[in-house]
C-alpha positions as a printed NumPy array, in Angstrom:
array([[-70.16 ,  31.964, -53.787],
       [-70.882,  31.371, -57.539],
       [-73.848,  30.112, -59.576],
       [-73.665,  26.474, -60.456],
       [-75.243,  27.11 , -63.912],
       [-73.714,  30.298, -65.287],
       [-70.788,  30.717, -62.954],
       [-71.59 ,  34.302, -61.977],
       [-70.778,  35.541, -58.514],
       [-73.675,  35.55 , -56.08 ],
       [-74.274,  37.335, -52.811],
       [-74.384,  35.336, -49.645],
       [-78.159,  36.083, -49.13 ],
       [-79.285,  35.208, -52.703],
       [-81.702,  32.336, -53.167],
       [-81.724,  32.601, -57.06 ],
       [-79.115,  33.691, -59.551],
       [-79.724,  37.258, -60.716],
       [-78.325,  36.462, -64.164],
       [-79.896,  33.17 , -65.126],
       [-82.553,  32.646, -62.421],
       [-81.28 ,  29.263, -61.353],
       [-81.923,  28.428, -57.739],
       [-78.962,  28.51 , -55.455],
       [-78.213,  25.061, -54.004],
       [-77.257,  24.786, -50.275],
       [-73.718,  23.52 , -49.625],
       [-73.583,  19.985, -48.339],
       [-73.271,  19.684, -44.604],
       [-69.76 ,  18.777, -43.446],
       [-69.835,  15.587, -41.386],
       [-68.339,  15.937, -37.928],
       [-64.725,  14.788, -37.601],
       [-64.321,  11.464, -35.892],
       [-61.237,  10.579, -33.855],
       [-58.986,   7.884, -35.316],
       [-59.642,   4.428, -34.096],
       [-57.289,   3.215, -31.358],
       [-56.194,  -0.399, -31.658],
       [-57.137,  -2.475, -28.66 ],
       [-54.45 ,  -3.09 , -26.064],
       [-53.693,  -6.745, -25.553],
       [-52.582,  -7.492, -21.949],
       [-49.254,  -9.246, -21.582],
       [-49.394, -12.854, -20.474],
       [-48.707, -13.484, -16.776],
       [-44.951, -13.842, -15.979],
       [-43.81 , -11.959, -19.111],
       [-43.483,  -8.443, -17.699],
       [-42.075,  -5.918, -20.127],
       [-40.142,  -3.957, -17.481],
       [-36.325,  -4.301, -17.392],
       [-35.088,  -5.978, -14.175],
       [-33.19 ,  -3.621, -11.84 ],
       [-29.395,  -3.791, -11.73 ],
       [-27.93 ,  -5.669,  -8.725],
       [-27.091,  -3.491,  -5.739],
       [-24.029,  -5.368,  -4.508],
       [-20.731,  -6.075,  -6.285],
       [-20.086,  -9.755,  -6.903],
       [-17.055, -11.765,  -5.802],
       [-15.245, -11.853,  -9.162],
       [-15.666,  -8.142,  -9.778],
       [-14.185,  -7.454,  -6.333],
       [-11.353,  -9.913,  -6.97 ],
       [-10.418,  -8.199, -10.246],
       [-10.369,  -4.817,  -8.489],
       [ -8.125,  -6.277,  -5.776],
       [ -5.61 ,  -7.508,  -8.375],
       [ -5.401,  -4.046,  -9.954],
       [ -4.83 ,  -2.419,  -6.561],
       [ -2.231,  -5.049,  -5.623],
       [ -0.178,  -4.318,  -8.743],
       [ -0.318,  -0.566,  -8.102],
       [  0.795,  -0.957,  -4.471],
       [  3.664,  -3.296,  -5.412],
       [  4.905,  -0.795,  -7.988],
       [  4.641,   2.138,  -5.547],
       [  6.423,   0.186,  -2.792],
       [  9.172,  -0.832,  -5.222],
       [  9.748,   2.769,  -6.26 ],
       [  9.9  ,   3.824,  -2.597],
       [ 12.364,   1.035,  -1.799],
       [ 14.61 ,   2.012,  -4.711],
       [ 14.533,   5.667,  -3.648],
       [ 15.419,   4.805,  -0.051],
       [ 18.141,   2.408,  -1.162],
       [ 19.661,   4.986,  -3.477],
       [ 19.45 ,   7.801,  -0.924],
       [ 20.879,   5.84 ,   1.98 ],
       [ 23.407,   4.204,  -0.328],
       [ 24.965,   7.611,  -0.803],
       [ 25.193,   7.888,   2.976],
       [ 28.476,   6.083,   3.624],
       [ 27.656,   4.618,   7.017],
       [ 27.965,   1.01 ,   8.125],
       [ 24.636,  -0.856,   7.912],
       [ 22.865,   1.749,   5.789],
       [ 21.676,  -0.877,   3.27 ],
       [ 19.949,  -3.01 ,   5.905],
       [ 18.38 ,   0.035,   7.464],
       [ 17.057,   1.09 ,   4.038],
       [ 15.532,  -2.367,   3.556],
       [ 13.668,  -2.147,   6.851],
       [ 12.377,   1.312,   6.046],
       [ 11.237,   0.081,   2.635],
       [  9.18 ,  -2.745,   4.164],
       [  7.602,  -0.412,   6.699],
       [  6.928,   2.14 ,   3.967],
       [  5.113,  -0.504,   1.914],
       [  2.709,  -1.215,   4.8  ],
       [  2.001,   2.488,   5.3  ],
       [  1.484,   3.046,   1.549],
       [ -1.09 ,   0.243,   1.326],
       [ -2.984,   1.45 ,   4.412],
       [ -3.161,   5.08 ,   3.301],
       [ -4.032,   4.084,  -0.28 ],
       [ -7.095,   2.085,   0.784],
       [ -8.196,   4.33 ,   3.674],
       [ -7.865,   7.672,   1.869],
       [ -9.423,   6.568,  -1.427],
       [-12.317,   4.572,   0.035],
       [-13.208,   7.452,   2.356],
       [-12.71 ,  10.01 ,  -0.435],
       [-15.285,  11.539,  -2.787],
       [-15.224,   8.567,  -5.202],
       [-15.472,   6.041,  -2.333],
       [-13.24 ,   3.633,  -4.238],
       [ -9.636,   2.708,  -4.954],
       [ -8.389,   2.893,  -8.534],
       [ -9.101,  -0.815,  -8.977],
       [-12.681,  -0.413,  -7.761],
       [-13.169,   2.651,  -9.959],
       [-12.039,   0.618, -12.964],
       [-14.688,  -2.015, -12.163],
       [-17.397,   0.604, -11.347],
       [-17.855,  -0.34 ,  -7.701],
       [-17.596,   1.656,  -4.477],
       [-17.589,   1.248,  -0.681],
       [-20.488,   2.583,   1.42 ],
       [-22.005,   2.261,   4.87 ],
       [-25.343,   0.496,   5.452],
       [-27.255,   3.631,   4.431],
       [-25.406,   3.966,   1.147],
       [-23.362,   6.914,   2.393],
       [-19.675,   7.734,   2.353],
       [-17.544,   6.18 ,   5.11 ],
       [-14.982,   8.113,   7.146],
       [-11.215,   7.632,   7.334],
       [-11.458,   5.716,  10.633],
       [-13.967,   3.212,   9.269],
       [-11.95 ,   2.825,   6.075],
       [ -8.835,   2.148,   8.179],
       [-10.766,  -0.395,  10.224],
       [-11.907,  -2.127,   7.059],
       [ -8.303,  -2.319,   5.803],
       [ -6.852,  -3.776,   9.005],
       [ -9.78 ,  -6.17 ,   9.384],
       [ -8.528,  -7.874,   6.227],
       [ -6.052,  -9.61 ,   8.532],
       [ -9.04 , -11.523,   9.936],
       [-10.285, -12.296,   6.414],
       [ -6.882, -13.721,   5.49 ],
       [ -6.939, -16.244,   8.346],
       [ -8.063, -19.835,   7.785],
       [ -7.119, -20.033,   4.107],
       [ -8.769, -16.749,   3.039],
       [-12.243, -17.868,   4.138],
       [-13.075, -14.292,   5.162],
       [-12.502, -13.102,   1.592],
       [-14.472, -16.015,   0.103],
       [-17.528, -15.013,   2.161],
       [-18.167, -12.314,  -0.46 ],
       [-19.189, -15.12 ,  -2.793],
       [-22.09 , -16.529,  -0.756],
       [-23.392, -13.87 ,   1.66 ],
       [-26.625, -12.204,   0.472],
       [-25.133,  -8.714,   0.4  ],
       [-21.782,  -9.976,  -0.984],
       [-19.93 ,  -8.987,   2.192],
       [-16.508, -10.349,   3.134],
       [-15.613, -10.755,   6.798],
       [-13.821,  -7.401,   6.946],
       [-16.945,  -5.723,   5.503],
       [-19.078,  -7.229,   8.268],
       [-16.624,  -6.215,  10.98 ],
       [-16.369,  -2.608,   9.76 ],
       [-20.056,  -2.268,   8.853],
       [-19.462,  -1.609,   5.143],
       [-20.92 ,  -2.61 ,   1.79 ],
       [-19.273,  -2.909,  -1.618],
       [-21.912,  -1.9  ,  -4.174],
       [-22.161,  -1.212,  -7.875],
       [-21.635,   2.434,  -8.774],
       [-25.191,   2.868, -10.121],
       [-26.848,   1.338,  -7.04 ],
       [-29.503,   3.852,  -5.8  ],
       [-29.072,   5.099,  -2.248],
       [-32.796,   4.693,  -1.526],
       [-32.69 ,   1.016,  -2.477],
       [-29.639,   0.435,  -0.245],
       [-31.357,   2.135,   2.701],
       [-34.478,   0.075,   2.186],
       [-32.576,  -3.207,   1.906],
       [-30.482,  -2.484,   5.018],
       [-33.125,  -0.867,   7.215],
       [-32.47 ,  -1.534,  10.88 ],
       [-28.912,  -2.821,  10.414],
       [-26.289,  -1.506,  12.797],
       [-23.025,   0.047,  11.614],
       [-21.014,  -1.885,  14.254],
       [-19.394,   1.295,  15.536],
       [-17.913,  -0.509,  18.529],
       [-16.227,  -3.087,  16.344],
       [-14.864,  -0.336,  14.132],
       [-13.11 ,   1.242,  17.089],
       [-11.821,  -2.146,  18.213],
       [-10.37 ,  -2.917,  14.802],
       [ -8.765,   0.533,  14.552],
       [ -7.049,  -0.044,  17.89 ],
       [ -5.996,  -3.519,  16.777],
       [ -4.631,  -2.033,  13.572],
       [ -2.631,   0.54 ,  15.484],
       [ -1.194,  -2.203,  17.676],
       [ -0.367,  -4.203,  14.554],
       [  1.518,  -1.277,  13.021],
       [  3.398,  -0.676,  16.258],
       [  4.284,  -4.366,  16.407],
       [  5.513,  -4.364,  12.823],
       [  7.606,  -1.29 ,  13.485],
       [  9.1  ,  -2.938,  16.554],
       [  9.579,  -6.269,  14.782],
       [ 11.189,  -4.875,  11.638],
       [ 12.719,  -1.49 ,  12.313],
       [ 14.118,  -1.972,  15.815],
       [ 16.256,  -5.08 ,  15.13 ],
       [ 17.554,  -3.491,  11.946],
       [ 18.327,  -0.297,  13.8  ],
       [ 20.168,  -2.281,  16.498],
       [ 22.247,  -4.059,  13.852],
       [ 22.977,  -0.724,  12.222],
       [ 24.148,   0.783,  15.526],
       [ 26.328,  -2.221,  16.463],
       [ 27.999,  -2.244,  13.036],
       [ 28.631,   1.459,  13.274],
       [ 30.196,   1.219,  16.746],
       [ 32.469,  -1.669,  15.742],
       [ 33.546,   0.266,  12.658],
       [ 34.288,   3.263,  14.891],
       [ 36.418,   1.065,  17.195],
       [ 38.529,  -0.134,  14.263],
       [ 39.02 ,   3.459,  13.151],
       [ 39.934,   4.65 ,  16.674],
       [ 42.813,   2.157,  17.018],
       [ 44.394,   3.34 ,  13.763],
       [ 47.279,   4.963,  15.776],
       [ 48.171,   1.514,  17.161],
       [ 48.4  ,   0.107,  13.624],
       [ 50.665,   2.932,  12.506],
       [ 52.914,   2.438,  15.545],
       [ 52.966,  -1.289,  14.76 ],
       [ 54.129,  -0.587,  11.186],
       [ 56.83 ,   1.822,  12.383],
       [ 58.102,  -0.782,  14.857],
       [ 58.235,  -3.431,  12.14 ],
       [ 59.978,  -1.122,   9.683],
       [ 62.61 ,  -0.256,  12.301],
       [ 63.249,  -3.652,  13.946],
       [ 61.991,  -6.064,  11.244],
       [ 60.054,  -7.91 ,  13.926],
       [ 56.529,  -7.994,  15.228],
       [ 56.012,  -6.206,  18.569],
       [ 54.892,  -8.363,  21.468],
       [ 53.944,  -5.707,  24.033],
       [ 50.909,  -3.497,  23.516],
       [ 52.59 ,  -0.81 ,  25.612],
       [ 55.018,  -0.31 ,  22.737],
       [ 52.078,   0.674,  20.54 ],
       [ 49.496,   2.3  ,  22.821],
       [ 50.192,   4.492,  25.826],
       [ 46.866,   6.343,  26.042],
       [ 43.388,   5.614,  27.379],
       [ 41.461,   2.925,  25.531],
       [ 38.477,   3.953,  23.401],
       [ 35.131,   3.905,  25.183],
       [ 33.837,   0.729,  23.493],
       [ 37.078,  -1.252,  23.954],
       [ 37.4  ,  -3.269,  27.179],
       [ 40.986,  -4.466,  26.469],
       [ 43.633,  -4.408,  23.736],
       [ 46.472,  -6.94 ,  23.541],
       [ 49.087,  -8.343,  21.14 ],
       [ 48.143, -11.901,  20.289],
       [ 49.921, -14.726,  18.436],
       [ 51.73 , -13.642,  15.276],
       [ 51.513,  -9.999,  16.295],
       [ 47.749,  -9.704,  15.852],
       [ 46.129,  -6.739,  17.609],
       [ 43.184,  -8.13 ,  19.58 ],
       [ 40.382,  -5.731,  20.614],
       [ 37.978,  -6.959,  23.288],
       [ 34.686,  -5.129,  22.797],
       [ 32.848,  -3.754,  25.806],
       [ 29.313,  -2.852,  24.769],
       [ 25.905,  -4.322,  24.06 ],
       [ 25.408,  -7.722,  22.442],
       [ 29.1  ,  -8.049,  21.47 ],
       [ 30.524,  -7.424,  24.935],
       [ 33.542,  -9.658,  25.608],
       [ 33.966, -10.653,  21.95 ],
       [ 37.054,  -9.86 ,  19.877],
       [ 37.907,  -7.977,  16.73 ],
       [ 41.308,  -9.142,  15.462],
       [ 43.629,  -7.107,  13.204],
       [ 46.162,  -9.519,  11.716],
       [ 49.364,  -8.196,  10.024],
       [ 51.194, -10.031,   7.265],
       [ 54.557,  -9.082,   5.737],
       [ 54.689,  -8.296,   2.027],
       [ 57.594,  -7.934,  -0.356],
       [ 59.385,  -4.672,   0.204],
       [ 58.909,  -4.706,   3.958],
       [ 55.358,  -3.486,   3.992],
       [ 52.539,  -4.885,   6.135],
       [ 49.076,  -5.828,   4.92 ],
       [ 46.223,  -6.044,   7.417],
       [ 43.18 ,  -8.285,   7.6  ],
       [ 40.251,  -7.705,   9.934],
       [ 38.277, -10.559,  11.386],
       [ 35.712, -11.28 ,  14.054],
       [ 35.195, -15.041,  14.367],
       [ 33.157, -14.594,  17.568],
       [ 30.832, -11.955,  16.101],
       [ 27.754, -12.51 ,  13.922],
       [ 28.33 , -11.414,  10.307],
       [ 25.471,  -8.891,  10.36 ],
       [ 27.347,  -6.905,  13.033],
       [ 30.7  ,  -6.858,  11.262],
       [ 31.629,  -3.664,   9.392],
       [ 32.758,  -3.629,   5.784],
       [ 36.247,  -5.072,   5.491],
       [ 35.802,  -7.525,   8.37 ],
       [ 34.77 , -11.168,   8.09 ],
       [ 33.701, -13.756,  10.597],
       [ 35.896, -16.637,   9.474],
       [ 38.476, -14.95 ,   7.295],
       [ 39.726, -11.401,   7.018],
       [ 39.382,  -9.1  ,   4.078],
       [ 42.56 ,  -7.343,   3.1  ],
       [ 42.531,  -3.647,   3.912]])
């Protein structure tokens, strides 16, 4: 502390300056600090709440439709690659009817690919196919939880019901409150936005049943559908494949008769008329009879399955130089059963 007159230093107890005698003035009292004034809060007018509205829980129709298109393209591409691989692999297998068999397997493979794609991905950790992931939506049960493989399979096969009556079951996702299509209702599922809180889903669906009985029913119906598709696609193709193969084997088994025919013609310059001159052994298992027909044609009467009693005809024709050319025909046999090199109405030169 210092004197206000002479500027000399003073002790803290001094009342007068020891140098000039001037009284020591008391320091002015410091006013108490006052808190800063807070501006008054004006209440918001009714109906103009400042809070941001919550995001919708359920995925809308157009978002689901866009996800479906993405998934459809992916499945078509995968099925096409599988079909090409089967066609290439079985094409290297030089057996009659292999191409048709590969086509049937490709169609069946496409159904299995689509089923496993939807069921595995919607029951997986992300609860969504690639299309749904791209649109930020997922599939849940009524409590917002992850569905199992069985329920996901039921949801996939229940789409057959949604496709009936001009896709009305799919269009239901546009007007139902929870944006559910018919197959969602049947399987007890929801399609929700990725950020939808589980607590809000549970609250909004409190008391709703998961339709476990319907899930089992749809799974069984789906299994029956797959079995029916297998029977309707694969079995007829397999039958055609087997019939073609057996007819091709018959033609190959009578090759000794053709060689004997050519030797007879080379020796006598005439067509044989008696099958005994060509064949003196037991007939092949699938041949009921073998005769020499008009013009020296070798006629084989088949003795198995759907072609029993019908004929395969091997027709010889003389060429320059004394050689014989052969054509194979089966006018009584459906083209899908004829092996390569045989035709229904006209032979193909062999």
